[in-house]
Amino acid sequence: MEKFAKMIVDRDYKISEIDKRIYGSFIEHLGRAVYTGIYQPGHETADEDGFRQDVIDLVRELQVPVIRYPGGNFVSSFNWEDSVGPVNQRPHRLDLAWRSLETNEVGLGEFSRWAGKVGADVMMAVNLGTRGVADACNLLEYCNIDSGSRYSDLRISHGARDPYRIKTWCLGNEMDGPWQIGARTMTEYGRLACETAKAMKQMDPDIELVSCGSSNPQMPTYPQWEAVTLENTYDYVDYISMHEYFGNPTGDTANFLASSLEMDHFIRTVIAVCDFVKAKKRGTKDINLSFDEWNVWFHSNEKDNEFMREHPWQQAPSLLEDNYTFEDALVVGLLLMTLMRHSDRVKIACLAQLVNVIAPIMTQKDGTAWKQTIYYPYQHASVYGRGIALEPVFTSSRHDTHDYTDVTDVETAAVWNPEKEELTIFAVNRDLKEDITLTTDIGSFEGYKLLEHIVMESRDLKAVNSARKQNVKPVDANDRTRVDGRQVTSRLGKASWNVIRLKK
Ligand code: AHR
């Protein structure tokens, strides 16, 4: 059977205005994310605060709107007080999550300053592993209260006159995970998160709170965890968190490219649970989703576990430094399109992580910063995927893989930016052998012409980038799209990532 993909997009068929925060990211005190990642005084590009300018430039190109901080598993044994005040008086601590040494040279103040330089807001996580309600409130007071109280005045004494005014706060991290320091049962966490949320909103009613969902959909307590914890926290929280990582340990590329269906299914299930709790509570507000950790992650696992076991308590060890392949970038593109298509309920999402640790940006300690393969789909989505996600009427030929049936050969997402009068079609051709023609009817977008058709493809699915060579990068392929009145015909190369930009 001939392979095909057909779509109708119409300005009146809308999914939602996309919250730009779905293009967020994450920096944890883990491995070389902070030290020799964003911060390296003495590096040839270091600025007056010790931050690497080469990294700042690459992050700015991504237009990252929000960055989750400081963990991750790290946060569950983190004492925020260690990370503020005069740097030379800050203690060195053992980070139990990653069995590393934390020197606290970079703390809350420094990170806020860096976030300002890259143009991102901070999304802060509180420690609900080894700590609780009082510490979370003290941290909130330090960050968000103007002055006149113990912790706001402490911040001022540390040189920060203006509060950081952090809007979004995570109530712990992966609290269902046996690996988490201070892990909880669902009833324990539900109560703790509820009381913490209540107190934090009492202090600052303008904040938004994220209740911890399951660490991944394979957890034995999923999705009961979501139901029970939300029944406790519903009145005080705004979002529930979702985390999921994808991998191809068996080398089955077709199956790997279909794994975005799992993210789709996960999102649908968590929405159903949120709506169930809303109904049960006779509630009026929707709980939205914060998919605040997602990515491909599997290349480095074995090496990392051995390293942490054999060489503990090092400062900034090389951990979770996955070197991403071309096929990983295709999966990241597919996951980004899944988030766009769920933008009516997914309001925050964080690519985990941003620098050196399962990251689009890598640094050499004594050299340059460079772009991994996954940098590009992330950049395209963040830059061109702003506006209104459209609900396309879409059909495509299909195939089955080891774990998934009825997988579309092509997958798409369409975003309309009314201010710029731009329509962007994102598309992945999952077929590993054949090019497929995508035909799009854009009837309601009269006068729209092709601006560019960006393509990323590679003869070698396992090709990677390095500091020396960008083997995988996007190119312009404008000859692959033709616009004839209302019909847009695009040739999607086998196994390719496509960004088709149209403008009035
Ligand atoms: O992003 C790496 C780790 O993955 C995070 O610390 C944790 O939350 C998750 O398990």
Coordinates of C-alpha atoms and ligand atoms in Angstrom, one line a residue:
M1 CA 0.0 0.0 0.0
E2 CA 1.2 3.5 -0.9
K3 CA 2.3 5.5 2.1
F4 CA 0.6 8.9 2.6
A5 CA -0.1 11.7 5.0
K6 CA -3.0 14.2 4.7
M7 CA -4.0 17.1 6.9
I8 CA -6.5 19.9 7.0
V9 CA -5.6 22.9 9.3
D10 CA -8.1 25.6 9.9
R11 CA -7.8 28.8 12.0
D12 CA -11.1 28.0 13.7
Y13 CA -10.1 24.5 14.9
K14 CA -8.0 25.3 17.9
I15 CA -6.6 23.1 20.6
S16 CA -5.4 26.0 22.8
E17 CA -3.1 29.0 23.1
I18 CA 0.3 27.4 23.9
D19 CA 1.7 28.3 27.2
K20 CA 5.3 29.1 26.3
R21 CA 6.4 27.3 29.5
I22 CA 5.9 24.0 27.7
Y23 CA 9.4 24.8 26.2
G24 CA 10.9 25.0 29.7
S25 CA 14.0 23.1 30.8
F26 CA 15.8 22.0 34.0
I27 CA 19.1 22.5 35.8
E28 CA 19.9 20.3 38.7
H29 CA 23.0 20.3 41.0
L30 CA 24.1 17.1 39.3
G31 CA 27.3 16.1 37.5
R32 CA 28.6 19.0 35.4
A33 CA 25.3 20.9 34.9
V34 CA 26.3 23.7 37.2
Y35 CA 30.1 23.5 37.8
T36 CA 32.0 23.5 34.5
G37 CA 28.5 23.7 32.9
I38 CA 26.9 27.1 33.4
Y39 CA 29.5 28.2 35.9
Q40 CA 33.3 28.1 35.5
P41 CA 35.3 31.1 36.7
G42 CA 38.6 31.0 34.9
H43 CA 37.1 29.7 31.7
E44 CA 38.1 31.9 28.7
T45 CA 34.5 33.0 28.2
A46 CA 33.6 33.4 31.9
D47 CA 31.8 36.7 32.6
E48 CA 32.2 38.9 35.6
D49 CA 30.1 36.5 37.7
G50 CA 32.0 33.4 36.6
F51 CA 29.3 32.2 34.2
R52 CA 30.3 30.8 30.8
Q53 CA 29.2 33.2 28.1
D54 CA 29.4 30.5 25.5
V55 CA 26.8 28.5 27.4
I56 CA 24.6 31.6 28.0
D57 CA 24.7 32.3 24.2
L58 CA 23.5 28.8 23.4
V59 CA 20.8 28.9 26.0
R60 CA 19.6 32.2 24.7
E61 CA 19.3 30.8 21.2
L62 CA 16.9 28.3 22.6
Q63 CA 14.6 31.0 24.1
V64 CA 14.1 28.9 27.2
P65 CA 11.1 30.5 29.1
V66 CA 11.5 28.7 32.5
I67 CA 14.1 26.6 34.2
R68 CA 13.3 24.2 37.1
Y69 CA 15.9 24.2 39.9
P70 CA 17.8 22.9 42.0
G71 CA 16.5 19.3 41.5
G72 CA 15.5 16.6 40.8
N73 CA 16.6 14.0 43.3
F74 CA 19.2 16.6 44.6
V75 CA 16.5 18.7 46.2
S76 CA 15.4 16.0 48.6
S77 CA 18.4 16.4 50.8
F78 CA 19.2 20.0 50.0
N79 CA 19.4 22.7 52.7
W80 CA 18.8 25.9 50.9
E81 CA 20.3 27.9 53.7
D82 CA 23.7 26.4 52.8
S83 CA 23.5 28.0 49.4
V84 CA 23.0 31.7 50.4
G85 CA 25.2 34.4 52.1
P86 CA 28.9 34.9 51.7
V87 CA 30.3 32.2 49.4
N88 CA 33.4 31.6 51.4
Q89 CA 31.3 30.8 54.5
R90 CA 29.1 28.3 52.7
P91 CA 29.5 24.7 53.8
H92 CA 30.6 21.8 51.6
R93 CA 27.9 19.1 51.8
L94 CA 27.5 15.5 50.7
D95 CA 24.7 15.2 48.2
L96 CA 23.1 11.9 48.9
A97 CA 21.1 11.6 45.7
W98 CA 24.2 11.6 43.4
R99 CA 26.8 10.7 45.9
S100 CA 28.7 13.9 45.0
L101 CA 30.3 16.8 46.8
E102 CA 28.3 20.0 46.7
T103 CA 30.4 23.1 47.4
N104 CA 27.5 25.6 47.3
E105 CA 29.5 28.1 45.3
V106 CA 26.4 28.5 43.2
G107 CA 23.3 28.9 45.2
L108 CA 19.9 30.5 44.9
G109 CA 21.1 34.1 44.4
E110 CA 23.7 33.1 41.8
F111 CA 21.3 30.9 39.9
S112 CA 18.6 33.6 39.8
R113 CA 21.2 36.0 38.4
W114 CA 22.2 33.5 35.7
A115 CA 18.5 32.8 34.9
G116 CA 18.1 36.6 34.3
K117 CA 21.1 36.5 31.9
V118 CA 19.5 33.8 29.8
G119 CA 16.1 35.4 30.0
A120 CA 14.3 32.5 31.9
D121 CA 12.1 32.4 34.9
V122 CA 13.1 30.1 37.8
M123 CA 10.7 27.3 38.8
M124 CA 11.8 26.3 42.3
A125 CA 11.5 23.0 44.0
V126 CA 11.3 22.7 47.8
N127 CA 12.7 19.8 49.8
L128 CA 9.9 17.5 51.1
G129 CA 12.3 14.6 51.5
T130 CA 14.4 15.4 54.6
R131 CA 12.5 18.6 55.4
G132 CA 9.0 20.0 55.6
V133 CA 6.4 22.8 55.9
A134 CA 8.6 25.2 57.9
D135 CA 11.6 25.0 55.7
A136 CA 9.5 25.4 52.5
C137 CA 7.9 28.5 54.0
N138 CA 11.2 30.0 55.1
L139 CA 12.6 29.6 51.6
L140 CA 9.5 31.2 50.1
E141 CA 9.8 34.1 52.6
Y142 CA 13.5 34.5 51.6
C143 CA 12.6 34.5 47.9
N144 CA 9.3 36.3 47.6
I145 CA 8.6 38.6 50.6
D146 CA 9.7 42.3 50.2
S147 CA 11.2 43.0 53.6
G148 CA 10.5 43.3 57.3
S149 CA 10.7 39.6 58.3
R150 CA 13.5 37.3 59.3
Y151 CA 14.2 35.6 56.0
S152 CA 13.3 38.5 53.7
D153 CA 15.7 40.7 55.7
L154 CA 18.3 37.9 55.5
R155 CA 18.1 38.0 51.7
I156 CA 18.5 41.8 51.8
S157 CA 21.5 41.4 54.0
H158 CA 22.9 39.1 51.3
G159 CA 22.7 41.9 48.8
A160 CA 19.4 41.2 47.1
R161 CA 17.2 44.2 47.8
D162 CA 14.4 43.0 45.5
P163 CA 12.7 39.7 46.1
Y164 CA 13.1 37.1 43.4
R165 CA 9.3 36.7 43.1
I166 CA 9.4 33.1 42.0
K167 CA 5.9 32.2 40.7
T168 CA 6.0 28.4 40.3
W169 CA 7.0 26.0 43.1
C170 CA 7.3 22.2 43.0
L171 CA 6.3 20.4 46.2
G172 CA 9.2 18.0 46.3
N173 CA 10.4 15.7 43.6
E174 CA 9.5 12.1 42.7
M175 CA 8.3 11.4 46.2
D176 CA 7.0 7.9 45.3
G177 CA 10.4 6.7 44.2
P178 CA 12.3 4.3 46.5
W179 CA 15.5 6.0 45.4
Q180 CA 14.3 9.3 46.7
I181 CA 15.8 10.5 49.9
G182 CA 12.8 10.7 52.2
A183 CA 10.4 8.9 49.9
R184 CA 6.8 8.8 51.1
T185 CA 3.7 6.6 50.6
M186 CA 0.8 8.3 48.8
T187 CA -1.1 9.1 51.9
E188 CA 1.9 10.5 53.7
Y189 CA 2.9 12.6 50.7
G190 CA -0.7 13.8 50.1
R191 CA -0.9 15.1 53.7
L192 CA 2.5 16.7 53.7
A193 CA 2.0 18.3 50.3
C194 CA -1.4 19.6 51.3
E195 CA -0.1 21.2 54.5
T196 CA 2.9 22.7 52.8
A197 CA 0.8 24.0 50.0
K198 CA -1.7 25.6 52.4
A199 CA 1.0 27.3 54.4
M200 CA 2.9 28.5 51.2
K201 CA -0.3 30.0 49.7
Q202 CA -1.1 31.6 53.0
M203 CA 2.2 33.4 52.8
D204 CA 2.0 34.3 49.1
P205 CA -1.3 33.7 47.4
D206 CA 0.1 34.7 44.0
I207 CA 2.3 31.6 43.6
E208 CA 1.4 28.5 41.7
L209 CA 2.1 25.0 43.1
V210 CA 2.9 21.7 41.5
S211 CA 2.0 18.5 43.4
C212 CA 4.2 15.5 42.7
G213 CA 2.8 12.8 40.4
S214 CA 4.3 9.4 39.8
S215 CA 7.9 9.2 38.8
N216 CA 6.9 7.4 35.6
P217 CA 4.0 5.4 34.4
Q218 CA 5.7 2.1 35.3
M219 CA 5.6 2.9 39.0
P220 CA 3.5 0.2 40.8
T221 CA 1.4 2.9 42.5
Y222 CA 0.6 4.8 39.3
P223 CA -2.1 6.1 38.7
Q224 CA -3.5 5.5 42.2
W225 CA -0.8 7.9 43.5
E226 CA -2.2 10.7 41.4
A227 CA -5.8 10.1 42.6
V228 CA -4.9 9.8 46.3
T229 CA -2.4 12.6 46.5
L230 CA -4.6 15.0 44.5
E231 CA -7.6 14.2 46.7
N232 CA -5.4 15.7 49.5
T233 CA -3.9 18.6 47.6
Y234 CA -6.7 19.6 45.2
D235 CA -7.7 22.8 47.0
Y236 CA -4.3 24.2 47.2
V237 CA -2.4 23.2 44.0
D238 CA -2.5 24.1 40.4
Y239 CA -0.6 21.4 38.6
I240 CA 0.4 17.8 39.0
S241 CA 3.9 16.8 37.8
M242 CA 4.7 14.1 35.2
H243 CA 8.1 12.6 34.5
E244 CA 9.1 10.2 31.8
Y245 CA 12.3 9.2 30.0
F246 CA 12.6 7.2 26.8
G247 CA 15.3 5.0 25.4
N248 CA 16.3 2.4 22.8
P249 CA 18.3 -0.2 24.7
T250 CA 17.4 -3.0 22.3
G251 CA 18.2 -1.0 19.2
D252 CA 14.7 -1.3 17.7
T253 CA 14.4 2.1 16.0
A254 CA 10.9 1.7 14.7
N255 CA 9.7 0.9 18.2
F256 CA 11.7 3.8 19.7
L257 CA 10.1 6.2 17.2
A258 CA 6.7 5.0 18.3
S259 CA 7.4 5.6 22.0
S260 CA 5.9 9.1 21.8
L261 CA 2.5 7.2 21.9
E262 CA 3.4 6.3 25.4
M263 CA 3.8 9.9 26.4
D264 CA 0.4 10.6 24.8
H265 CA -1.3 7.8 26.7
F266 CA 0.3 8.9 29.9
I267 CA -0.9 12.5 29.5
R268 CA -4.5 11.3 28.7
T269 CA -4.5 9.1 31.8
V270 CA -3.3 11.8 34.1
I271 CA -5.9 14.3 32.7
A272 CA -8.6 11.6 33.4
V273 CA -7.4 11.3 37.0
C274 CA -7.3 15.0 37.5
D275 CA -10.9 15.3 36.2
F276 CA -12.0 12.4 38.3
V277 CA -10.7 14.1 41.4
K278 CA -12.3 17.4 40.3
A279 CA -15.7 15.7 40.0
K280 CA -15.3 13.9 43.3
K281 CA -14.5 17.2 45.0
R282 CA -17.4 18.9 43.3
G283 CA -14.6 21.3 42.3
T284 CA -14.6 24.0 39.7
K285 CA -11.0 24.4 38.8
D286 CA -9.0 22.1 36.5
I287 CA -5.7 20.7 37.7
N288 CA -3.3 21.2 34.8
L289 CA -0.2 19.2 33.9
S290 CA 3.4 20.1 34.5
F291 CA 5.5 17.6 32.5
D292 CA 8.5 18.8 34.3
E293 CA 11.0 16.1 33.4
W294 CA 11.1 14.5 29.9
N295 CA 13.8 13.4 27.5
V296 CA 15.6 10.5 26.0
W297 CA 17.9 9.0 28.7
F298 CA 19.6 5.6 28.5
H299 CA 23.0 5.8 27.0
S300 CA 24.9 6.6 30.2
N301 CA 23.0 4.6 32.8
E302 CA 25.3 1.7 33.5
K303 CA 28.5 3.7 33.5
D304 CA 26.9 6.2 35.9
N305 CA 25.8 3.7 38.4
E306 CA 29.2 2.1 38.6
F307 CA 30.9 5.5 38.9
M308 CA 28.7 6.6 41.8
R309 CA 29.3 3.3 43.5
E310 CA 33.1 3.2 43.0
H311 CA 34.0 7.0 43.1
P312 CA 31.7 8.8 45.5
W313 CA 31.9 12.4 46.8
Q314 CA 33.7 14.1 43.9
Q315 CA 32.9 17.6 42.9
A316 CA 31.1 17.9 39.5
P317 CA 31.8 14.4 38.2
S318 CA 30.8 13.5 34.7
L319 CA 27.4 12.0 35.2
L320 CA 24.5 11.4 32.8
E321 CA 26.4 12.7 29.9
D322 CA 24.4 11.0 27.2
N323 CA 25.8 11.6 23.7
Y324 CA 22.6 11.9 21.6
T325 CA 22.1 10.2 18.2
F326 CA 20.1 11.4 15.3
E327 CA 17.3 9.0 16.1
D328 CA 17.2 10.4 19.7
A329 CA 16.6 13.8 18.1
L330 CA 13.7 12.4 16.1
V331 CA 12.1 11.1 19.3
V332 CA 12.6 14.4 21.0
G333 CA 10.8 16.1 18.1
L334 CA 8.0 13.6 18.4
L335 CA 7.7 14.2 22.1
L336 CA 7.6 18.0 21.6
M337 CA 4.8 17.6 19.1
T338 CA 2.9 15.5 21.6
L339 CA 3.2 18.3 24.2
M340 CA 2.0 20.9 21.7
R341 CA -1.1 18.8 20.8
H342 CA -1.9 18.6 24.6
S343 CA -1.3 22.2 25.2
D344 CA -4.9 22.6 26.5
R345 CA -3.9 20.8 29.7
V346 CA 0.0 20.7 29.6
K347 CA 0.9 24.2 30.7
I348 CA 4.5 23.6 31.8
A349 CA 7.1 21.0 30.5
C350 CA 10.8 20.9 31.1
L351 CA 13.3 19.2 28.9
A352 CA 15.5 17.4 31.4
Q353 CA 18.1 18.7 31.5
L354 CA 19.8 21.7 29.9
V355 CA 23.6 21.6 30.2
N356 CA 25.9 18.5 30.3
V357 CA 23.4 16.3 32.1
I358 CA 21.2 14.5 29.6
A359 CA 21.3 17.8 27.8
P360 CA 21.1 19.6 24.5
I361 CA 24.1 21.7 25.4
M362 CA 27.5 20.2 26.3
T363 CA 30.7 21.9 27.5
Q364 CA 34.3 20.9 27.3
K365 CA 36.0 21.9 30.5
D366 CA 38.9 23.5 28.7
G367 CA 37.2 24.2 25.5
T368 CA 34.0 25.1 23.8
A369 CA 30.3 24.6 24.3
W370 CA 28.5 22.6 21.6
K371 CA 25.1 21.5 20.4
Q372 CA 23.9 17.9 20.7
T373 CA 21.5 16.5 18.0
I374 CA 18.5 17.1 20.3
Y375 CA 19.3 20.8 20.5
Y376 CA 17.7 21.5 17.1
P377 CA 14.2 20.1 17.4
Y378 CA 14.0 21.7 20.9
Q379 CA 15.1 25.1 19.4
H380 CA 12.7 24.9 16.5
A381 CA 9.7 24.1 18.8
S382 CA 10.6 26.8 21.3
V383 CA 11.2 29.5 18.7
Y384 CA 8.6 28.6 16.0
G385 CA 6.0 26.8 18.2
R386 CA 4.6 29.9 19.9
G387 CA 1.0 30.8 19.4
I388 CA -2.2 28.7 19.0
A389 CA -1.9 24.9 18.6
L390 CA -4.4 23.9 15.9
E391 CA -6.4 20.7 15.9
P392 CA -5.6 19.2 12.5
V393 CA -7.8 16.7 10.8
F394 CA -5.0 14.2 10.1
T395 CA -4.7 10.8 8.4
S396 CA -1.7 8.8 7.6
S397 CA -0.8 5.3 6.6
R398 CA 0.1 3.2 9.6
H399 CA 2.3 0.4 10.9
D400 CA 2.8 -1.8 13.9
T401 CA 6.0 -2.1 16.1
H402 CA 7.0 -4.4 18.8
D403 CA 5.1 -2.5 21.5
Y404 CA 2.7 -0.3 19.6
T405 CA 0.0 -0.9 17.0
D406 CA -1.5 1.5 14.5
V407 CA 1.4 3.9 14.6
T408 CA 1.0 6.7 12.0
D409 CA 3.9 6.7 9.5
V410 CA 3.9 10.5 9.8
E411 CA 3.2 12.6 12.8
T412 CA 2.4 16.3 12.8
A413 CA 1.6 19.4 14.9
A414 CA 0.5 22.8 13.6
V415 CA 0.9 26.1 15.3
W416 CA -0.5 29.4 14.2
N417 CA 1.0 32.7 15.4
P418 CA -1.7 35.3 14.6
E419 CA 0.6 38.3 15.5
K420 CA 3.3 37.3 13.2
E421 CA 0.8 35.8 10.7
E422 CA 2.9 32.6 10.6
L423 CA 1.7 29.0 10.4
T424 CA 4.2 26.3 11.3
I425 CA 3.8 22.7 10.5
F426 CA 6.1 20.3 12.4
A427 CA 6.3 16.8 11.0
V428 CA 8.3 13.6 11.5
N429 CA 8.4 10.8 8.9
R430 CA 8.8 7.7 11.0
D431 CA 9.4 5.5 8.0
L432 CA 13.0 4.3 7.9
K433 CA 13.0 3.4 4.2
E434 CA 10.6 5.7 2.2
D435 CA 10.0 9.4 1.7
I436 CA 6.3 10.3 2.2
T437 CA 4.3 13.1 0.8
L438 CA 2.4 15.2 3.3
T439 CA -0.5 17.1 1.7
T440 CA -2.0 20.0 3.8
D441 CA -5.1 21.9 3.1
I442 CA -4.7 25.4 4.5
G443 CA -7.9 26.8 3.1
S444 CA -8.5 29.4 5.9
F445 CA -5.0 30.7 5.6
E446 CA -5.4 32.6 2.4
G447 CA -2.3 34.2 1.0
Y448 CA 0.2 32.2 3.1
K449 CA 3.4 31.4 1.3
L450 CA 6.4 29.2 2.1
L451 CA 8.9 30.9 4.3
E452 CA 11.2 27.9 4.7
H453 CA 11.2 24.2 5.0
I454 CA 13.8 23.1 7.5
V455 CA 14.9 19.5 7.5
M456 CA 17.1 17.4 9.7
E457 CA 18.0 13.9 8.4
S458 CA 21.0 11.6 8.5
R459 CA 22.0 8.5 6.6
D460 CA 23.3 7.1 9.9
L461 CA 20.6 6.9 12.5
K462 CA 23.2 6.6 15.2
A463 CA 25.2 9.7 14.1
V464 CA 26.2 12.0 17.0
N465 CA 27.6 15.5 17.3
S466 CA 30.8 16.4 19.2
A467 CA 32.8 19.5 20.1
R468 CA 34.7 18.9 16.9
K469 CA 31.9 18.1 14.5
Q470 CA 28.3 18.8 13.9
N471 CA 27.4 15.7 12.0
V472 CA 23.7 16.3 12.5
K473 CA 22.2 19.7 12.0
P474 CA 19.2 21.3 10.2
V475 CA 19.4 22.5 6.6
D476 CA 17.0 24.5 4.4
A477 CA 15.2 22.3 1.9
N478 CA 12.7 24.8 0.4
D479 CA 12.4 22.7 -2.8
R480 CA 10.6 20.0 -0.8
T481 CA 7.5 22.1 -0.2
R482 CA 5.2 23.6 -2.9
V483 CA 2.3 25.9 -2.1
D484 CA -0.5 25.9 -4.7
G485 CA -3.4 28.1 -3.5
R486 CA -4.8 26.2 -0.5
Q487 CA -2.8 23.1 -1.0
V488 CA 0.7 22.6 0.6
T489 CA 2.6 19.6 -0.7
S490 CA 5.7 18.6 1.3
R491 CA 8.1 15.8 0.7
L492 CA 9.2 14.3 4.0
G493 CA 12.4 12.4 3.6
K494 CA 12.6 9.0 5.3
A495 CA 13.3 9.3 9.0
S496 CA 13.3 13.1 9.0
W497 CA 12.4 16.0 11.2
N498 CA 10.6 18.8 9.3
V499 CA 9.6 22.4 10.1
I500 CA 7.5 23.9 7.4
R501 CA 7.1 27.6 8.0
L502 CA 4.4 29.6 6.1
K503 CA 3.7 33.3 6.3
K504 CA 1.2 35.7 4.9
Ligands
AHR1 O1 16.9 14.3 35.6 C1 17.6 13.3 36.3 C2 16.8 12.7 37.4 O2 15.8 12.0 36.9 C3 16.2 13.7 38.4 O3 17.1 14.1 39.4 C4 15.1 12.9 39.0 O4 14.0 13.7 39.3 C5 14.7 11.9 37.9 O5 14.7 10.6 38.4

